[in-house]
mmCIF file of C-alpha atoms in Angstrom:
data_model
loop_
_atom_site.group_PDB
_atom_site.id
_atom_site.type_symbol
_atom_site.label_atom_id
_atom_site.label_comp_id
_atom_site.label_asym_id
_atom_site.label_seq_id
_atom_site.Cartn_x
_atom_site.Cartn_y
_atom_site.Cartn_z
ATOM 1 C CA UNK J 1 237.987 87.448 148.551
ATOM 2 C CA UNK J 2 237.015 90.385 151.055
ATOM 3 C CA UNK J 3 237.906 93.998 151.176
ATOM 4 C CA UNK J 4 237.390 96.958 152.740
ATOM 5 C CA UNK J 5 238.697 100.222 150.545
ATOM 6 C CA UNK J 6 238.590 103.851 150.448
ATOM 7 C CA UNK J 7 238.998 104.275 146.825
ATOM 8 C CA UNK J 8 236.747 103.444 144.131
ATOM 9 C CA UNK J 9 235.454 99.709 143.278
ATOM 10 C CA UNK J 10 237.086 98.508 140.085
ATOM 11 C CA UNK J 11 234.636 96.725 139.252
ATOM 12 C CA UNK J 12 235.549 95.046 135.867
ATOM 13 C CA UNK J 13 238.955 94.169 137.810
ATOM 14 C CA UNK J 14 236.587 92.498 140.493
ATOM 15 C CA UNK J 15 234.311 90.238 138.108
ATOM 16 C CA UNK J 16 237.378 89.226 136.089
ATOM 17 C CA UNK J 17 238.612 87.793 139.570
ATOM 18 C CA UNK J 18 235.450 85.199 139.780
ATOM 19 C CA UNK J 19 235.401 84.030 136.156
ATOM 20 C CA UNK J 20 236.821 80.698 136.110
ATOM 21 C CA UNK J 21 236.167 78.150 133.231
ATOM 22 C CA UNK J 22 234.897 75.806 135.556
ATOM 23 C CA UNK J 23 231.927 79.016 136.177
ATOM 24 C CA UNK J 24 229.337 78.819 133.435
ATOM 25 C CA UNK J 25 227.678 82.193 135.557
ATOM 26 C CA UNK J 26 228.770 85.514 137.198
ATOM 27 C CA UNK J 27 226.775 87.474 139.144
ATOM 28 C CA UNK J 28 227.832 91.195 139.692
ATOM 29 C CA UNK J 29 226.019 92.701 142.257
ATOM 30 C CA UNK J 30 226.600 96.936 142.457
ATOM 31 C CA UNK J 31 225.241 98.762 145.277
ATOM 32 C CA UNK J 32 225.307 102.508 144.253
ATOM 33 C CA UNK J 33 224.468 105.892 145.685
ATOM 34 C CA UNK J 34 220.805 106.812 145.230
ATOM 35 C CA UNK J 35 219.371 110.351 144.775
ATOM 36 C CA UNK J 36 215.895 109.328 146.255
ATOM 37 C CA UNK J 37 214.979 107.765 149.652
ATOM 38 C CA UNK J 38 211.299 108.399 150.403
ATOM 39 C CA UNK J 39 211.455 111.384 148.675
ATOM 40 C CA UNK J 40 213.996 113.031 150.334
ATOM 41 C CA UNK J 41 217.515 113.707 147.906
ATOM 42 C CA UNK J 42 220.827 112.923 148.902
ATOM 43 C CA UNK J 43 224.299 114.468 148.055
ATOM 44 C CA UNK J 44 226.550 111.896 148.914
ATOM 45 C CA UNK J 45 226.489 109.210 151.785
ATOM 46 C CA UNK J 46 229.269 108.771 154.329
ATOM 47 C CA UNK J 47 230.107 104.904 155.085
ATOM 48 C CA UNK J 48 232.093 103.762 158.493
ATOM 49 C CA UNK J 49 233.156 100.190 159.326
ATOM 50 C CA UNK J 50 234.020 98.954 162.483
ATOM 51 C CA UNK J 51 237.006 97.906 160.189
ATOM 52 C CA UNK J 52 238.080 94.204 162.221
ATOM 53 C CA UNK J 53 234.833 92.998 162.706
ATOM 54 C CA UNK J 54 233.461 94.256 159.313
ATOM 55 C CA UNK J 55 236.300 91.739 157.848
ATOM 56 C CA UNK J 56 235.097 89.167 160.003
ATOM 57 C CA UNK J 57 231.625 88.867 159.156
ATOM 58 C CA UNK J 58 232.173 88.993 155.019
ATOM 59 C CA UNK J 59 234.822 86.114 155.945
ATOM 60 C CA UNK J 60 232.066 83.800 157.645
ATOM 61 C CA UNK J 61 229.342 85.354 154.627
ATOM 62 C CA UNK J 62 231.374 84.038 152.456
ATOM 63 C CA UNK J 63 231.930 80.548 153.884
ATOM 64 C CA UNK J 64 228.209 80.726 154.342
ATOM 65 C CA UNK J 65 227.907 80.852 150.901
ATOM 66 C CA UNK J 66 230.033 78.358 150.040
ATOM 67 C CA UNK J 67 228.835 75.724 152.125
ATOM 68 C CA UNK J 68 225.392 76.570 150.470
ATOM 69 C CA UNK J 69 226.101 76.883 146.506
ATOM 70 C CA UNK J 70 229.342 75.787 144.736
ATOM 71 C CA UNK J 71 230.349 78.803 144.338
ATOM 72 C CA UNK J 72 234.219 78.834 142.429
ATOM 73 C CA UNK J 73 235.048 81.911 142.969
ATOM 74 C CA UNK J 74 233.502 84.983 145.289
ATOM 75 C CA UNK J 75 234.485 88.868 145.940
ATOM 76 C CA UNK J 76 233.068 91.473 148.192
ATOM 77 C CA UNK J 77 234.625 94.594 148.046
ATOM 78 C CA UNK J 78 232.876 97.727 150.243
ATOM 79 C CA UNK J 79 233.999 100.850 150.425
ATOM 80 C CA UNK J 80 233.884 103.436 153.312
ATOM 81 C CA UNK J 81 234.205 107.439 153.336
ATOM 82 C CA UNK J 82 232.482 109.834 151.337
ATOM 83 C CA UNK J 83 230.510 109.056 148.263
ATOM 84 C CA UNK J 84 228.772 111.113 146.189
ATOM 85 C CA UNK J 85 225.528 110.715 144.132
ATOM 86 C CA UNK J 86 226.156 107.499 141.636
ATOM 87 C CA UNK J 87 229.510 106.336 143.147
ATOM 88 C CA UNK J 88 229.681 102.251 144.025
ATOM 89 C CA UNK J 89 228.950 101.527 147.404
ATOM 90 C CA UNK J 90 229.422 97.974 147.520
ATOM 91 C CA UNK J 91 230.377 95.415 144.981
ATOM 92 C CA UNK J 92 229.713 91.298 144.728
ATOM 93 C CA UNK J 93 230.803 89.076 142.380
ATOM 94 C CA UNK J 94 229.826 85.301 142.402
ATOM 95 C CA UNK J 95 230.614 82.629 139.894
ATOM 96 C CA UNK J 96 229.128 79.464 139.433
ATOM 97 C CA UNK J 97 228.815 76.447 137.639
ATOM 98 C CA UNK J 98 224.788 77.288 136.717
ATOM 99 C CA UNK J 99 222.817 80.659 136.827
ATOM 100 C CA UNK J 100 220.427 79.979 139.415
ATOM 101 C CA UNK J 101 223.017 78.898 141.857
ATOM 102 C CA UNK J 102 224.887 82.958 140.986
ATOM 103 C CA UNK J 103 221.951 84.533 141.331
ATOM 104 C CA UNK J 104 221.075 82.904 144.637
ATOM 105 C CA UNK J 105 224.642 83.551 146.434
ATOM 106 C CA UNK J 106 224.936 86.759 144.731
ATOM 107 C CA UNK J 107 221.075 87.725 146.663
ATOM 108 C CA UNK J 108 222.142 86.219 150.105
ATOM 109 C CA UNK J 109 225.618 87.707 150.198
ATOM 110 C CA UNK J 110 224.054 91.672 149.633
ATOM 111 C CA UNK J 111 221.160 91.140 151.712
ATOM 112 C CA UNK J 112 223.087 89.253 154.971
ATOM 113 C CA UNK J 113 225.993 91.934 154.378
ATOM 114 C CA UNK J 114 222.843 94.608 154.947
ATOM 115 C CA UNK J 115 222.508 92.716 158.207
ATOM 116 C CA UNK J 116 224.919 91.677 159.940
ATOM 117 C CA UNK J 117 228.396 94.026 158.725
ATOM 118 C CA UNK J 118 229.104 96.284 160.789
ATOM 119 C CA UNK J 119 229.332 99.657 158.399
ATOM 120 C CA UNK J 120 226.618 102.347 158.597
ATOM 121 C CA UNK J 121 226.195 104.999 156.189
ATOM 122 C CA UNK J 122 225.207 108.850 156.756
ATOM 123 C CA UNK J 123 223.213 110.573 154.514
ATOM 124 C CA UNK J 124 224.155 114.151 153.519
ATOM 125 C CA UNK J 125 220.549 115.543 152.307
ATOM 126 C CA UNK J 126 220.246 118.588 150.117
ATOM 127 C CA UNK J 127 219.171 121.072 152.866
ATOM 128 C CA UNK J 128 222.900 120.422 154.645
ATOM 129 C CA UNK J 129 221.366 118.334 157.441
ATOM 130 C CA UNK J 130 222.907 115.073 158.082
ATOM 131 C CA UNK J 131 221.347 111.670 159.267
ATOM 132 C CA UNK J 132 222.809 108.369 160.447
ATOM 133 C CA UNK J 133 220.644 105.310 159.111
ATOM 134 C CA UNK J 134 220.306 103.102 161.441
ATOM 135 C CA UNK J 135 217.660 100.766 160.692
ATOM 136 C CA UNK J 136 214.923 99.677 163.192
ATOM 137 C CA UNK J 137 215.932 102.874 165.785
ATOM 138 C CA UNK J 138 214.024 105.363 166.919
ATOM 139 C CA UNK J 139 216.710 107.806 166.049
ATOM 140 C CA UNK J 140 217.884 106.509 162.676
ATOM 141 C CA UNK J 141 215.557 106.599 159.758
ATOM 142 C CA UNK J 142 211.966 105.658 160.581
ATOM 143 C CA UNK J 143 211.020 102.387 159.594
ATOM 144 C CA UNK J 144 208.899 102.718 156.629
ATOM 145 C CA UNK J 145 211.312 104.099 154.806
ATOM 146 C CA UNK J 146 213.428 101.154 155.235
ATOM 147 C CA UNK J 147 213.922 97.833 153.478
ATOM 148 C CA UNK J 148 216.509 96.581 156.099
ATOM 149 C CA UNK J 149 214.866 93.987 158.543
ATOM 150 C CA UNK J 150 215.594 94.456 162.140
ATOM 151 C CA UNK J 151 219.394 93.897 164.091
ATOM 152 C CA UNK J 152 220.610 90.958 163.701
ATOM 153 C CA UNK J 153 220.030 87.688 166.194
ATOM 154 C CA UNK J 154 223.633 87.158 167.721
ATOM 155 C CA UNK J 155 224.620 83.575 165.435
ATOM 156 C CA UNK J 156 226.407 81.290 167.754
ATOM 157 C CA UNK J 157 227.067 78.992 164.801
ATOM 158 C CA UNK J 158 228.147 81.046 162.339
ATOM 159 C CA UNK J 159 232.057 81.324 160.920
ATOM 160 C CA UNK J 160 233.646 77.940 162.914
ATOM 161 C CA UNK J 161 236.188 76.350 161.063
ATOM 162 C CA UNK J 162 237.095 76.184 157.788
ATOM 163 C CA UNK J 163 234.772 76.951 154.781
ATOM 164 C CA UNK J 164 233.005 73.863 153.800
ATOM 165 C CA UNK J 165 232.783 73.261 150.001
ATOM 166 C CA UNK J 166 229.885 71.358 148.277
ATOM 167 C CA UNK J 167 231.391 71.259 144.728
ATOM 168 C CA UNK K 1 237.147 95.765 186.398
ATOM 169 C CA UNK K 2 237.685 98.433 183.949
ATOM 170 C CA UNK K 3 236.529 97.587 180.761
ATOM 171 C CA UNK K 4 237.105 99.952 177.442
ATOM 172 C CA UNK K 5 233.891 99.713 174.877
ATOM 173 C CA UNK K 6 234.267 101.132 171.915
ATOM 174 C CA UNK K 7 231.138 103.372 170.164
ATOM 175 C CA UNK K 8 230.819 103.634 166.217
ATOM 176 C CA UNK K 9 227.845 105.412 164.378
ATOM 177 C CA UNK K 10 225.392 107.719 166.022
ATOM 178 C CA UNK K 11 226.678 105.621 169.558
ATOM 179 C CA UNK K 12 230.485 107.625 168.895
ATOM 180 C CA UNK K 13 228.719 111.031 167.689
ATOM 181 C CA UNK K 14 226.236 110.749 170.835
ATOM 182 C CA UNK K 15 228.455 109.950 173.368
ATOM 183 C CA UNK K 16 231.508 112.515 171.734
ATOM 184 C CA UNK K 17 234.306 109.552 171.708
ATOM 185 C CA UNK K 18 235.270 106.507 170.466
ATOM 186 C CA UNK K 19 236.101 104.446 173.029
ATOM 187 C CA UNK K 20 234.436 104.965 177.160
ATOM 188 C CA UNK K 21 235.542 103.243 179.819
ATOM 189 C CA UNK K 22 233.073 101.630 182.486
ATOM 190 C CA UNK K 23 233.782 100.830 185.676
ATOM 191 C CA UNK K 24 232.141 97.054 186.089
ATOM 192 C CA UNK K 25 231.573 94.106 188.525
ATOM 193 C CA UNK K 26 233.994 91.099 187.804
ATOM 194 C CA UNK K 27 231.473 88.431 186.660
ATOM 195 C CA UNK K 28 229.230 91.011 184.402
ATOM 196 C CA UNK K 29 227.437 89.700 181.639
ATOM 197 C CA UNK K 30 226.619 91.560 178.317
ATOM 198 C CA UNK K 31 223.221 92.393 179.529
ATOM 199 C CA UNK K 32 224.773 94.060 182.686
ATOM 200 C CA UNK K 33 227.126 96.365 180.131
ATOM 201 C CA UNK K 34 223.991 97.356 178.289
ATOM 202 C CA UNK K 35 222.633 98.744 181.782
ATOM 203 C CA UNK K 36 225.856 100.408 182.913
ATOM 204 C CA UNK K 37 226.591 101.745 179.801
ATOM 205 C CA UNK K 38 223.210 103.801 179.689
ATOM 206 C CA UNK K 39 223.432 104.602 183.184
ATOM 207 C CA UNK K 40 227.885 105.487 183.238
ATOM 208 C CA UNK K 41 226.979 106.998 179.670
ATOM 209 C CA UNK K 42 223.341 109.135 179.403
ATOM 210 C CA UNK K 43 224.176 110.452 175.840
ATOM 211 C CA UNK K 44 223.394 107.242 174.630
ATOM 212 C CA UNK K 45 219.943 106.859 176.091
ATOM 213 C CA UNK K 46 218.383 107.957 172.370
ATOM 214 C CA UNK K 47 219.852 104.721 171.221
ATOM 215 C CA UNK K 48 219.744 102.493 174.541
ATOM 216 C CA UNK K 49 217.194 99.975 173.083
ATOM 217 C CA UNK K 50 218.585 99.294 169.873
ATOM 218 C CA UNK K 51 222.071 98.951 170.407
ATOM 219 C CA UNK K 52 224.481 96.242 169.617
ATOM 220 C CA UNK K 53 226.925 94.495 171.947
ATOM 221 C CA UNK K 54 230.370 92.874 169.991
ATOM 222 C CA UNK K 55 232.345 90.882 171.732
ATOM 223 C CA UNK K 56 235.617 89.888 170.124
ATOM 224 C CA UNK K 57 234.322 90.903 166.250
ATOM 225 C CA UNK K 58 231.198 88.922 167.014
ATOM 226 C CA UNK K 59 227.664 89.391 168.664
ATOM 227 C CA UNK K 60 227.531 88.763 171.646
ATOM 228 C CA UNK K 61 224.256 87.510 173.766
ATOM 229 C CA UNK K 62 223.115 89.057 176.719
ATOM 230 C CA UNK K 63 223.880 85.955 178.725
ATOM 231 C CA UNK K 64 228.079 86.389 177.288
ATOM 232 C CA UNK K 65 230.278 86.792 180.480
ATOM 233 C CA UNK K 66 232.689 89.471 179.560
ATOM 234 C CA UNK K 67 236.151 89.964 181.046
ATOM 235 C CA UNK K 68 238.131 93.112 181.350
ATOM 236 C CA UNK K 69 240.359 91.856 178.143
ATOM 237 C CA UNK K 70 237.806 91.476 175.638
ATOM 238 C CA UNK K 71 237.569 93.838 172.929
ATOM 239 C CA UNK K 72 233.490 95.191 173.417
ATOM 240 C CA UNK K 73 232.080 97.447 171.291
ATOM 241 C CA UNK K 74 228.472 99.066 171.146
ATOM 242 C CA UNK K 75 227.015 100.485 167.968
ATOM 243 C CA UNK K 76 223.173 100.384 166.291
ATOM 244 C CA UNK K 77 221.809 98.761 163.715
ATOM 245 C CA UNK K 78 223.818 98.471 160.713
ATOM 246 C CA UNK K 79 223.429 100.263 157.565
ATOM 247 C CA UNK K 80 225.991 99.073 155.164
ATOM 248 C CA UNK K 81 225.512 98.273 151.547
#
């Protein structure tokens, strides 16, 4: 399960969808609005999608994932507009039937959502200015202060056909 | 042909709209709309040599032959998350 919302992540509501008793683990991942980058404090972050395609990449994450753990049960939810300080960004929930295999989607479904979804976020810092991030450009944020690795290599084999389960 | 990219990000704020229209050659390939799009749209120059090409919700390569139907759009690096 994928979603795009405006309002805030439920999410409780969104790890009770993954729990299954054929899961022994769930993984909730929360990505939430930091004060700190570099030592620079942000108010709140504006998020955008390019709302279609945004869909379509979590859809082929996901079947990435579950072609590569047996996952039972997966949800992504992102939201978009303004957030202030401490609000939930971005939410993943993974279930499994062992730990290691949770924690291992749950780390490959944040970090390729970081680089290949299209959504950017703005950051409102405390002097009023405001800055697009947009890692790896000379405009955006400079790269050291950064985790994100560089664009993303167009991936011709990516998302074709139906998920493939390996449960 | 005419074909309508659409900007999100900085690419939208830089260029002041969401959507520009580029006047083309029929067989142009993405790498072509990445050199008519900083020359038909200068405001974009900041970001010319980071920006993304999507063609039909998906990356696109620079070798991608695009046609006047295609849904394009241009944006930088993502940020999400």
């Amino acid at each position: 399960m994928i979603e795009l919302v405006t309002s805030p992540i439920d999410y409780t509501a969104l790890t009770e969808k993954v729990r299954s008793p054929q899961a022994g683990a769930v993984v909730l991942f929360l990505g939430t609005v930091r004060e700190l980058t570099a030592g620079r404090q942000t108010v709140a972050l504006d998020y955008e999608a390019y709302p279609q395609m945004a869909e379509a990449k979590l859809a082929e994450l996901e079947a990435e994932a579950r072609a590569r753990w047996p996952i039972v049960e997966v949800a992504i939810s992102h939201r978009l507009g303004h957030l202030e300080l401490g609000e939930i960004s971005v939410a993943v929930a993974v279930s499994t039937p062992h730990r290691h295999q949770a924690f291992a989607a749950g780390q490959h479904l944040i970090d390729r959502l970081k680089e290949v979804v299209p959504i950017w976020k703005k950051e409102n810092w405390v002097d009023g200015s405001t800055e697009w991030v947009h890692p790896g450009s000379e405009s955006g944020m400079p790269d050291a202060l950064s985790q994100d690795r560089g664009p993303p290599e167009p991936r011709s084999d990516a998302g074709q056909g139906e998920p493939r389960n390996v449960v | 042909m005419k074909l309508a990219v659409r900007l999100f990000a900085r690419a939208r704020d830089l260029a002041g709209a969401e959507q520009v229209f580029l006047e083309l050659p029929a067989d142009c390939r993405v790498a072509d709309l990445r050199e008519e799009l900083a020359r038909q749209v200068p405001e974009l120059a900041p970001l010319a040599a980071s920006l993304l090409v999507a063609v039909e919700n998906d990356y696109a390569a620079d070798e991608t032959l695009l046609s006047g139907t295609a849904e394009v759009a241009c944006f930088p690096p993502v940020s999400g998350g």
